[in-house]
Structure formats: C-alpha cells, structure tokens
Amino acid sequence: MEIPYSEQLVNAFWLAAGGSILAAEHALLDSVAFNIGGGFHHAYPDHGEGFCMVHDVAVAIRRMQKDGKIAKAMTVDCDVHQGNGTAAIFPPTKAGVNRLPSALPGSANVASDGGEQVFTISLHQQNNYPAIKPPSSIDVNLADGTNDTQYCNGWTTRSVPDCAISLRT
C-alpha cells in the first residue's frame, strides 16, 4: 500500500465499508444511494493496493448477497484507473472475450456468459495504473486524451444499458 499503516487507518476503511453496506441497503429501499467515502477498487481480498485497504463495494455486495437481499449485482467503475481489485474479486466466468455488438471498434471486450453473480465494468485509461490489469466482465480501455464527448456519447450511452439488461436474465 502507498499509505502508512495505523489502527486509525484500519478503522477508517472498515467505517467506509459499513457506509457502503448502508448505501446498498438504502439503494434497495429508495432506488438510489451512494457512499462518498468509499470506492476503494484497488483492494484485493488478501491485500491492499494503491490507496485502498478494504474493498468496500465488494464487502457491501457480498453482505447483500449473504443476507438474501440481492442475487446479482453490477459494478460500473468510471475511475481513470482500472478497477483491478474489483476484477480480481469478481472474475468473469468465461475464459474468452467476445465483442459487444454495441461496442466501438477497438474499445471494449466482454468476458461473460451471463452466469456470474457480479458483472463488472471498468472504464479506464489504458496507459495508466495498474500495469497489470486482471480482466473485468467488460474493460473499456480509453486512449490518452479521450474527451468528454467521446467518453459519454461513444461507449457509455450504448453499451452500459445492454449490460444492465443482461443482468435481468
């Protein structure tokens, strides 16, 4: 990890995980909620990485599944860095990758047979941290210099809704 370890730090990360569980519970009741103190997508099950010690979103998803409140989930990670911890915790169930019909040429691959419990999408700058990127269900590798119009109109408005529909099955 790239931050100094302390008991206070550990407590802060577990509080963030609790906030994500609370946000997930509220999302089920109110259709939307978020935890502005979370999003630690570089944390792995057995170690922290970057500035992420505990993967709060994964903790919340597994808690909701354990409690029988959800069966499936989808994460859409829009950080400039690939969600490597998310991809490692929720690996795609299909070994190969296939093109999405709505994907832009050269921009996205899908590695899913629709059977996973957590479908992961990571939209990130290709030439950025982490150097090794475990596969998400969908990785959108954005080129350096991608502008807002390319980002919003090019991929997210066409393919993310397709992924949401696939979760309903």
Coordinates of C-alpha atoms in Angstrom, one line a residue:
M1 CA 0.0 0.0 0.0
E2 CA 1.1 3.5 -0.6
I3 CA -0.1 5.0 2.7
P4 CA 1.3 4.4 6.2
Y5 CA -0.5 1.7 8.3
S6 CA -2.1 2.6 11.5
E7 CA -5.0 1.4 13.7
Q8 CA -6.9 4.6 12.8
L9 CA -6.5 3.8 9.1
V10 CA -7.9 0.3 9.5
N11 CA -10.9 1.7 11.4
A12 CA -11.5 4.3 8.7
F13 CA -11.5 1.7 5.9
W14 CA -13.9 -0.5 7.9
L15 CA -16.2 2.5 8.5
A16 CA -16.2 3.2 4.8
A17 CA -17.2 -0.5 4.2
G18 CA -20.0 0.0 6.7
G19 CA -21.1 3.1 4.8
S20 CA -21.2 1.1 1.5
I21 CA -23.3 -1.5 3.2
L22 CA -25.7 1.2 4.5
A23 CA -25.8 2.8 1.0
A24 CA -26.6 -0.6 -0.6
E25 CA -29.5 -1.0 1.9
H26 CA -30.8 2.4 1.1
A27 CA -30.5 1.8 -2.6
L28 CA -32.8 -1.2 -2.3
L29 CA -35.3 1.0 -0.4
D30 CA -35.0 4.3 -2.3
S31 CA -33.7 3.1 -5.7
V32 CA -30.6 5.2 -5.4
A33 CA -27.9 5.8 -2.8
F34 CA -24.1 6.3 -2.6
N35 CA -21.3 6.4 -0.2
I36 CA -19.0 9.3 -0.9
G37 CA -16.4 7.9 1.5
G38 CA -15.9 4.6 -0.5
G39 CA -14.9 3.3 -3.8
F40 CA -11.6 1.5 -2.9
H41 CA -11.4 -0.5 -6.1
H42 CA -7.7 -1.4 -5.9
A43 CA -8.1 -3.5 -2.7
Y44 CA -7.8 -7.3 -3.1
P45 CA -9.2 -10.0 -0.8
D46 CA -5.8 -10.5 0.8
H47 CA -4.0 -7.2 0.5
G48 CA -4.5 -3.5 -0.1
E49 CA -3.0 -1.7 -3.1
G50 CA -2.6 1.9 -4.0
F51 CA -4.6 3.9 -1.5
C52 CA -7.1 1.1 -1.0
M53 CA -7.0 -1.2 2.0
V54 CA -10.5 -2.7 2.1
H55 CA -12.7 -3.1 -1.0
D56 CA -15.9 -1.5 0.5
V57 CA -18.0 -2.2 -2.6
A58 CA -17.2 -5.9 -2.6
V59 CA -17.9 -6.1 1.1
A60 CA -21.3 -4.5 0.6
I61 CA -22.2 -6.7 -2.4
R62 CA -21.3 -9.9 -0.6
R63 CA -23.2 -8.7 2.5
M64 CA -26.3 -8.1 0.4
Q65 CA -26.0 -11.5 -1.2
K66 CA -25.4 -13.2 2.1
D67 CA -28.4 -11.6 3.6
G68 CA -30.5 -12.7 0.6
K69 CA -31.3 -9.1 -0.4
I70 CA -29.8 -9.5 -3.9
A71 CA -28.7 -12.4 -6.1
K72 CA -26.8 -10.4 -8.7
A73 CA -25.0 -7.1 -8.9
M74 CA -23.2 -4.9 -11.4
T75 CA -20.3 -2.5 -10.7
V76 CA -19.6 0.3 -13.2
D77 CA -16.2 1.7 -12.4
C78 CA -15.6 5.1 -14.0
D79 CA -12.2 5.9 -12.5
V80 CA -9.2 6.8 -14.6
H81 CA -7.5 3.6 -13.2
Q82 CA -8.8 0.1 -13.9
G83 CA -10.6 -1.5 -11.0
N84 CA -8.1 -4.3 -10.6
G85 CA -9.3 -5.3 -7.1
T86 CA -12.9 -5.5 -8.4
A87 CA -11.8 -7.6 -11.3
A88 CA -9.8 -10.0 -9.1
I89 CA -12.6 -10.3 -6.5
F90 CA -15.4 -10.8 -9.1
P91 CA -13.6 -12.5 -12.1
P92 CA -15.6 -13.1 -15.3
T93 CA -16.9 -16.7 -15.6
K94 CA -16.0 -17.1 -19.2
A95 CA -12.3 -17.5 -20.2
G96 CA -12.5 -15.9 -23.6
V97 CA -13.6 -12.5 -24.6
N98 CA -16.3 -11.6 -27.2
R99 CA -17.1 -8.3 -28.8
L100 CA -20.3 -6.5 -27.7
P101 CA -22.5 -5.6 -30.7
S102 CA -22.7 -2.0 -29.5
A103 CA -19.0 -1.6 -28.7
L104 CA -16.9 0.9 -30.6
P105 CA -14.1 -0.6 -32.7
G106 CA -11.1 -1.3 -30.5
S107 CA -12.7 -0.1 -27.3
A108 CA -14.3 -2.8 -25.3
N109 CA -14.3 -6.6 -24.8
V110 CA -16.8 -8.6 -22.8
A111 CA -15.8 -11.7 -20.9
S112 CA -19.1 -13.0 -19.7
D113 CA -21.6 -15.8 -20.3
G114 CA -24.2 -14.0 -18.2
G115 CA -23.8 -16.5 -15.3
E116 CA -21.7 -14.5 -12.9
Q117 CA -23.2 -13.1 -9.7
V118 CA -21.4 -9.8 -10.1
F119 CA -20.9 -8.3 -13.5
T120 CA -18.0 -5.8 -13.6
I121 CA -17.4 -2.9 -16.0
S122 CA -14.3 -0.8 -15.8
L123 CA -14.0 2.3 -18.0
H124 CA -10.4 3.5 -17.6
Q125 CA -7.4 5.0 -19.3
Q126 CA -5.4 2.1 -20.9
N127 CA -2.0 3.6 -20.3
N128 CA -2.3 4.2 -16.6
Y129 CA -2.1 2.3 -13.3
P130 CA -2.2 -0.6 -12.7
A131 CA 0.4 -2.0 -15.1
I132 CA -1.2 -5.5 -14.9
K133 CA -5.0 -5.4 -15.3
P134 CA -6.9 -8.5 -14.5
P135 CA -10.0 -8.8 -16.8
S136 CA -13.3 -7.4 -15.8
S137 CA -16.5 -8.6 -17.4
I138 CA -16.1 -5.6 -19.6
D139 CA -13.0 -3.4 -19.8
V140 CA -13.2 -0.2 -21.8
N141 CA -9.7 0.8 -22.5
L142 CA -9.8 4.5 -23.2
A143 CA -7.0 6.2 -25.1
D144 CA -5.0 9.0 -23.7
G145 CA -6.7 12.3 -24.5
T146 CA -10.2 10.9 -24.6
N147 CA -12.6 13.8 -24.3
D148 CA -16.0 14.1 -22.6
T149 CA -17.9 13.7 -25.9
Q150 CA -16.1 10.6 -26.9
Y151 CA -16.5 9.1 -23.4
C152 CA -20.2 9.9 -22.9
N153 CA -21.6 9.5 -26.4
G154 CA -19.2 6.9 -27.7
W155 CA -19.4 4.0 -25.3
T156 CA -21.5 4.5 -22.1
T157 CA -24.7 5.6 -23.8
R158 CA -24.8 2.4 -26.0
S159 CA -23.2 -0.4 -24.1
V160 CA -23.9 0.1 -20.4
P161 CA -27.7 -0.3 -20.9
D162 CA -27.0 -3.5 -22.8
C163 CA -25.2 -4.8 -19.7
A164 CA -28.0 -3.8 -17.4
I165 CA -30.4 -5.8 -19.5
S166 CA -28.2 -8.9 -19.4
L167 CA -28.3 -8.8 -15.6
R168 CA -32.1 -9.2 -15.6
T169 CA -31.8 -12.7 -17.1

